[in-house]
PDB file of C-alpha atoms and ligand atoms in Angstrom:
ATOM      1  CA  UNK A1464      77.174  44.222   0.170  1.00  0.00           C
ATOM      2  CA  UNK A1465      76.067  43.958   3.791  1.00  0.00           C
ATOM      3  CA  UNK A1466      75.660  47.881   3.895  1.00  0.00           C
ATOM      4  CA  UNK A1467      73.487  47.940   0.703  1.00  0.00           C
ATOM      5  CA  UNK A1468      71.592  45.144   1.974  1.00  0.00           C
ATOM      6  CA  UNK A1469      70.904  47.177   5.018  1.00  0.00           C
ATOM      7  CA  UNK A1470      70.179  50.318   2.975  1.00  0.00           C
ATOM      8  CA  UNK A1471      67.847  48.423   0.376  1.00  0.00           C
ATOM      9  CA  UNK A1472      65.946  47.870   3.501  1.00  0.00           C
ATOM     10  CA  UNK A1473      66.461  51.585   4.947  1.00  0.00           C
ATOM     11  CA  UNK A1474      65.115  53.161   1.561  1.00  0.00           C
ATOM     12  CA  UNK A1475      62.229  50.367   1.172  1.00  0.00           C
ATOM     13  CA  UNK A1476      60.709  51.392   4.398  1.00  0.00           C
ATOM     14  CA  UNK A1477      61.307  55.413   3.902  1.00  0.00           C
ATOM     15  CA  UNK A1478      59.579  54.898   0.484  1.00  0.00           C
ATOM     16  CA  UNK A1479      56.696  53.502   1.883  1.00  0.00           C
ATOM     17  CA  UNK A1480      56.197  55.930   4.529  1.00  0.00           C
ATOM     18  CA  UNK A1481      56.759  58.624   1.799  1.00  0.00           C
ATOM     19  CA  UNK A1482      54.048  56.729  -0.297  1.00  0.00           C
ATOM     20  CA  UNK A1483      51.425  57.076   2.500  1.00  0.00           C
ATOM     21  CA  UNK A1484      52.303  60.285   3.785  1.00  0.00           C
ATOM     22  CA  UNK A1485      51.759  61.719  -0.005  1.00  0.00           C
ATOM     23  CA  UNK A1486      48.054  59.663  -0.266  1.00  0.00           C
ATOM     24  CA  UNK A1487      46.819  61.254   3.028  1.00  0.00           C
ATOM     25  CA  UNK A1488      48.372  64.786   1.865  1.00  0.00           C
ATOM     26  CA  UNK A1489      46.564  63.926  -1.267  1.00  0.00           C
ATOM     27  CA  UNK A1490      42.987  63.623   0.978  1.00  0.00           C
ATOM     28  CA  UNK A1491      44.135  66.680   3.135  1.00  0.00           C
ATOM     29  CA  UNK A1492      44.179  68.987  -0.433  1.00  0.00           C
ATOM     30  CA  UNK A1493      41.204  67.569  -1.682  1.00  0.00           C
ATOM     31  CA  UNK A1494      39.682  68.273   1.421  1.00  0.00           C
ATOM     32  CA  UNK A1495      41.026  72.014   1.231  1.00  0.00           C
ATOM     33  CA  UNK A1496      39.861  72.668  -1.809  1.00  0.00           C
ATOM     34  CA  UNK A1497      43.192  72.211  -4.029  1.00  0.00           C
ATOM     35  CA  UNK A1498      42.221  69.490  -6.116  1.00  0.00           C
ATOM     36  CA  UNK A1499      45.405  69.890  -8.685  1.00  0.00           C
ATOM     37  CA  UNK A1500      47.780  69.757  -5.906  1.00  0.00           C
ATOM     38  CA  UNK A1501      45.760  66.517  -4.556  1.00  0.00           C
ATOM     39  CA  UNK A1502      46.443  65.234  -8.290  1.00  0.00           C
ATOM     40  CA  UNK A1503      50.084  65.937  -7.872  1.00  0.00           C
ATOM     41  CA  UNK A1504      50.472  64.091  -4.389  1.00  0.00           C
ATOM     42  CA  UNK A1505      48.845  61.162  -5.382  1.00  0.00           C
ATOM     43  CA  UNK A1506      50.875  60.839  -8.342  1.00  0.00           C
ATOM     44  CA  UNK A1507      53.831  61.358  -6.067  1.00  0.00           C
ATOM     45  CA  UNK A1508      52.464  58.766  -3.997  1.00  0.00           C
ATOM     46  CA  UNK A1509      52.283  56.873  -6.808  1.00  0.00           C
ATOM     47  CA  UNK A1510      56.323  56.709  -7.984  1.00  0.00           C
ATOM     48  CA  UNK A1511      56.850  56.411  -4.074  1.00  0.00           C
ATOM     49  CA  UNK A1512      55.469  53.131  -4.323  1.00  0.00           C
ATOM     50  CA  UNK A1513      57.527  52.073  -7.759  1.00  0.00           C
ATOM     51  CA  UNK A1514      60.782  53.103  -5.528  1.00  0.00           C
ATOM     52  CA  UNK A1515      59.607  51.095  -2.658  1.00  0.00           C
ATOM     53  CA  UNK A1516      58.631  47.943  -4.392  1.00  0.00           C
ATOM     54  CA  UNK A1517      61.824  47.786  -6.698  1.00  0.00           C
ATOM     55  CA  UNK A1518      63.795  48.122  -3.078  1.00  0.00           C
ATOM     56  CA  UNK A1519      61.836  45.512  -1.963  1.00  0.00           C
ATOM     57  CA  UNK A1520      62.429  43.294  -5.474  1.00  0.00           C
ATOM     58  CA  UNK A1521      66.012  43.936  -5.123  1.00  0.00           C
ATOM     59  CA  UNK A1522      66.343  42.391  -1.243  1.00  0.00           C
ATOM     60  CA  UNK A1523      68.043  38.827  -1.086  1.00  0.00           C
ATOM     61  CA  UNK A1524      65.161  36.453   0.279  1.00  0.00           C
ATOM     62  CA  UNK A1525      62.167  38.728   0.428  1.00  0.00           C
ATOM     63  CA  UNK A1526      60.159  37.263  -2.264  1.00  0.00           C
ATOM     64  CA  UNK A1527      59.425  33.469  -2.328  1.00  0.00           C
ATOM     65  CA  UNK A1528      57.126  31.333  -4.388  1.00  0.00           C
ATOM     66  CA  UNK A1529      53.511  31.907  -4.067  1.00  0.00           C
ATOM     67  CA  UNK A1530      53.525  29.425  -1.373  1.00  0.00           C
ATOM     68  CA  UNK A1531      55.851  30.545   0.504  1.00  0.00           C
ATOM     69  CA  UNK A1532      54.941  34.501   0.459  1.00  0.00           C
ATOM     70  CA  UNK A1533      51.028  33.426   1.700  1.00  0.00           C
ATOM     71  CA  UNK A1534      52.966  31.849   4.686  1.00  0.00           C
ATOM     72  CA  UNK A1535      55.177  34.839   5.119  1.00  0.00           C
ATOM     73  CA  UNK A1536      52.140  36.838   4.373  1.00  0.00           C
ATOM     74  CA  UNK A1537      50.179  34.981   7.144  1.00  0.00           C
ATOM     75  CA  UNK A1538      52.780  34.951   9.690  1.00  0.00           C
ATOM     76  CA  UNK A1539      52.836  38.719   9.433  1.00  0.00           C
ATOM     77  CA  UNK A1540      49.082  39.173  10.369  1.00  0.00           C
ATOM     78  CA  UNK A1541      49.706  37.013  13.770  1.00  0.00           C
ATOM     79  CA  UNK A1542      52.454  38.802  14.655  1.00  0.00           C
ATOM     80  CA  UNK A1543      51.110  42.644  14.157  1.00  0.00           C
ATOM     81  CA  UNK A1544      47.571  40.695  15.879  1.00  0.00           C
ATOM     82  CA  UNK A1545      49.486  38.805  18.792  1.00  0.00           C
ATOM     83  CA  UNK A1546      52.708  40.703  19.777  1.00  0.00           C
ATOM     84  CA  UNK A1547      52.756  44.845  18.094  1.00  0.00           C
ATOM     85  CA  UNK A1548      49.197  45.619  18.487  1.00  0.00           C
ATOM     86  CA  UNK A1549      48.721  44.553  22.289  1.00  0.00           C
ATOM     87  CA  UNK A1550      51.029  46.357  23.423  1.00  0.00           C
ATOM     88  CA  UNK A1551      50.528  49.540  21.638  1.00  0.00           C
ATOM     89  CA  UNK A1552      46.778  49.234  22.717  1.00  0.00           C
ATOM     90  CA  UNK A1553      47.991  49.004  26.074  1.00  0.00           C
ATOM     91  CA  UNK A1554      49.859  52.173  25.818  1.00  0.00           C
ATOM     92  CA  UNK A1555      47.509  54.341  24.523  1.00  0.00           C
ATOM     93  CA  UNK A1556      45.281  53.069  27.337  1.00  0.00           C
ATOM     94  CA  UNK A1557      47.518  53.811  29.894  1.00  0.00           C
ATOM     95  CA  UNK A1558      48.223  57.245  27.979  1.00  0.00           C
ATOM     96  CA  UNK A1559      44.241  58.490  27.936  1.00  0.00           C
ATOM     97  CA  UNK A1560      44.571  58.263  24.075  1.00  0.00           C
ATOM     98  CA  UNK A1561      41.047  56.930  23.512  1.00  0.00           C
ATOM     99  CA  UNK A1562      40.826  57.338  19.114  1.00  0.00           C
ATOM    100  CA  UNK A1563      44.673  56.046  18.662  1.00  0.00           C
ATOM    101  CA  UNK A1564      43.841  53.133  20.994  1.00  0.00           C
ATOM    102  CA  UNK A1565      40.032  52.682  19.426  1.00  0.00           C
ATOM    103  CA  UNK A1566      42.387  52.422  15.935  1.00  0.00           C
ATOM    104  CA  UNK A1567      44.843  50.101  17.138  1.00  0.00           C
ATOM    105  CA  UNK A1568      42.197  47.941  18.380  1.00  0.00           C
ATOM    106  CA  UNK A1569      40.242  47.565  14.913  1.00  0.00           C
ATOM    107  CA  UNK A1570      43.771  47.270  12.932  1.00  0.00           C
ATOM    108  CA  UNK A1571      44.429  44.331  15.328  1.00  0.00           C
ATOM    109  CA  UNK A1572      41.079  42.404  15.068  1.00  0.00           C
ATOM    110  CA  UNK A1573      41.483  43.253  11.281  1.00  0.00           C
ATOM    111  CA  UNK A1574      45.015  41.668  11.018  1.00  0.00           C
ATOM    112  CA  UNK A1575      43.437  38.000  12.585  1.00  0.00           C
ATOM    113  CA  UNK A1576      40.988  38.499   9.771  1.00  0.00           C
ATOM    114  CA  UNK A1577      43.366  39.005   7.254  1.00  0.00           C
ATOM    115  CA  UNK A1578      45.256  36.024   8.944  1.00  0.00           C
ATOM    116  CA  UNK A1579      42.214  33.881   8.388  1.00  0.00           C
ATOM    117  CA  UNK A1580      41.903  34.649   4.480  1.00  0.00           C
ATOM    118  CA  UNK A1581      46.018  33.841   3.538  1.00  0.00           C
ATOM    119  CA  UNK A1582      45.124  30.525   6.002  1.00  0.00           C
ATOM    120  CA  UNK A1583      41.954  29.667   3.386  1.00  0.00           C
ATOM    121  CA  UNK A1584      44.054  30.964   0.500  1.00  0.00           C
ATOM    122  CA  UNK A1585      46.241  28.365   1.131  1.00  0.00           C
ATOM    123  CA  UNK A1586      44.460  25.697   1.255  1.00  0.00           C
ATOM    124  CA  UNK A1587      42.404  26.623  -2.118  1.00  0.00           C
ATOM    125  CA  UNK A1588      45.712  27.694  -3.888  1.00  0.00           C
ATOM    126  CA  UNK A1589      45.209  25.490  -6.677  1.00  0.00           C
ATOM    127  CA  UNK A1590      41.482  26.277  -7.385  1.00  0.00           C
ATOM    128  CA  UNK A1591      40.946  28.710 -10.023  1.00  0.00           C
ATOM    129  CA  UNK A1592      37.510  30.019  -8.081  1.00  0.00           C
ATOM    130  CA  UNK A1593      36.737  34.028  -8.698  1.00  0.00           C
ATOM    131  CA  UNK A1594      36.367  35.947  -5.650  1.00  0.00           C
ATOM    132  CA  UNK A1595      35.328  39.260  -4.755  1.00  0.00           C
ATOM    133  CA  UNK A1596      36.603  41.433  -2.364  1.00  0.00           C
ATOM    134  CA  UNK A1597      36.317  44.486  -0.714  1.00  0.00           C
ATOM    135  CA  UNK A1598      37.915  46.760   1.283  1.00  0.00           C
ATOM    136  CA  UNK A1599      37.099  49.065   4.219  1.00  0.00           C
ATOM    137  CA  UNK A1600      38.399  52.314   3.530  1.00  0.00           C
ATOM    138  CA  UNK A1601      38.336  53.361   7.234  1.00  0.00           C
ATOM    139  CA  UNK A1602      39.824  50.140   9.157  1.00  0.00           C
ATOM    140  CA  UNK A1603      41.125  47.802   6.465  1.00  0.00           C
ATOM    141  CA  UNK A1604      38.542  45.162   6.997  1.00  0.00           C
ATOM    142  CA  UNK A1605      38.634  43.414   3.715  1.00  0.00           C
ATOM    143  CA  UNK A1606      34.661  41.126   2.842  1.00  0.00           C
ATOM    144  CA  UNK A1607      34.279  38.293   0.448  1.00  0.00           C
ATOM    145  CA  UNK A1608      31.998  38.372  -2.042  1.00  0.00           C
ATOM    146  CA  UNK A1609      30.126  41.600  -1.081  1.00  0.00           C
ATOM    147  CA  UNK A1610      30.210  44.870   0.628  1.00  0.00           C
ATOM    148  CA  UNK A1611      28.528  44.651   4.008  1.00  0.00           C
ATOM    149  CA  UNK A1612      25.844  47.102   4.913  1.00  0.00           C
ATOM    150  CA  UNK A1613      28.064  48.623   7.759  1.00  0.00           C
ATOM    151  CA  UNK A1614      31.596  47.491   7.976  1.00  0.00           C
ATOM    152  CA  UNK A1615      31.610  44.134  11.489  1.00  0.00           C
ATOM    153  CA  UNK A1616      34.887  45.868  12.950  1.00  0.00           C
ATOM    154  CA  UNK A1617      34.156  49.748  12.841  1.00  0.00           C
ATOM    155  CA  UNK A1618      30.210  50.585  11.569  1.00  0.00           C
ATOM    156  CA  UNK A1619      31.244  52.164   8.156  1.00  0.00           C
ATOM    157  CA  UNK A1620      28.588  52.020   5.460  1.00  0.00           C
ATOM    158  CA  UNK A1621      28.973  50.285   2.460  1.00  0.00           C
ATOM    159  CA  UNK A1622      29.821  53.413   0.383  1.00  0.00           C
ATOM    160  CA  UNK A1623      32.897  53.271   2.648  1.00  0.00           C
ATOM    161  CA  UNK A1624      34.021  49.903   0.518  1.00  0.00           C
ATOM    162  CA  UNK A1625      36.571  50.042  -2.116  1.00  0.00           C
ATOM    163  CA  UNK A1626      36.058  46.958  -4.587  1.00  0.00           C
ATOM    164  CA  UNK A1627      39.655  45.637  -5.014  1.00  0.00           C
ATOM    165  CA  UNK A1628      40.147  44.917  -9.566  1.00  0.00           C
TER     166      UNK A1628
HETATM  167 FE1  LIG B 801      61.240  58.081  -3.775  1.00  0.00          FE
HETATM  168 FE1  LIG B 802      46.875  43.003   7.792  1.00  0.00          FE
HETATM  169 FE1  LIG B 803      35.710  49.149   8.749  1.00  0.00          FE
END
């Protein structure tokens, strides 16, 4: 049990790097020319993600009520803002990496902001009120209501914004 446990949570985070790794493979073929292939990663991509969310379904204690997974959900963004971003920006710094460190500095101003909208969601749980949002493609900034004309964190256009069903 404790091994499985452990490996639940081994295979869970392998299937989610596979899942990503086959999306951005999926953008490399497009971008090559190979748009079949592209089709085939993404749908890879795709069944990645079923593996890696029934892993996750099948850990004791991930999942919560509602509630309790916008708290979990919240205390996540602080702690990639506050404690795992910092220090990776510092490291890049110190390392001359000037794009990595440029892209851990917009994923960490994005994580407070996506702090900020579980802290609202919380508080409006029980209000059945539509919203709108959408997504920056390029640093995960996610806007209310509308698409911005350029993205606040990293300048995108508005194009750039995926509208989330
Ligand atoms: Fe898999
Ligand atoms: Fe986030
Ligand atoms: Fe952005």
């Amino acid at each position: 049990m404790k091994k499985t446990e452990h490996n639940l949570s081994l295979a869970f985070a392998a299937e989610s790097k596979a899942s990503a790794r086959n999306a951005v493979f999926a953008m490399k073929a497009q971008k090559d020319g190979y748009p079949q292939i592209a089709h085939l990663f993404r749908a890879v991509a795709e069944a990645e993600s079923v593996h890696a969310r029934r892993f996750l379904r099948l850990m004791r204690g991930k999942i919560g009520s509602t509630e309790e997974n916008i708290e979990t959900a919240f205390q996540h963004e602080i702690k990639a803002n506050a404690e795992a971003y910092p220090k990776m920006i510092q490291d890049a710094a110190e390392e001359g990496m000037k794009m990595i460190k440029e892209a851990f500095v917009e994923s960490r101003d994005v994580e407070s902001m996506h702090a900020d909208l579980y802290k609202n969601a919380l508080n409006d749980l029980l209000s059945d009120q539509q919203t709108e949002y959408y997504v920056c493609r390029i640093c995960g900034f996610v806007s209310k209501e509308t698409a911005p004309d350029r993205c606040p964190v990293c300048g995108a256009v508005k194009e750039k914004f995926k509208q989330i069903e």
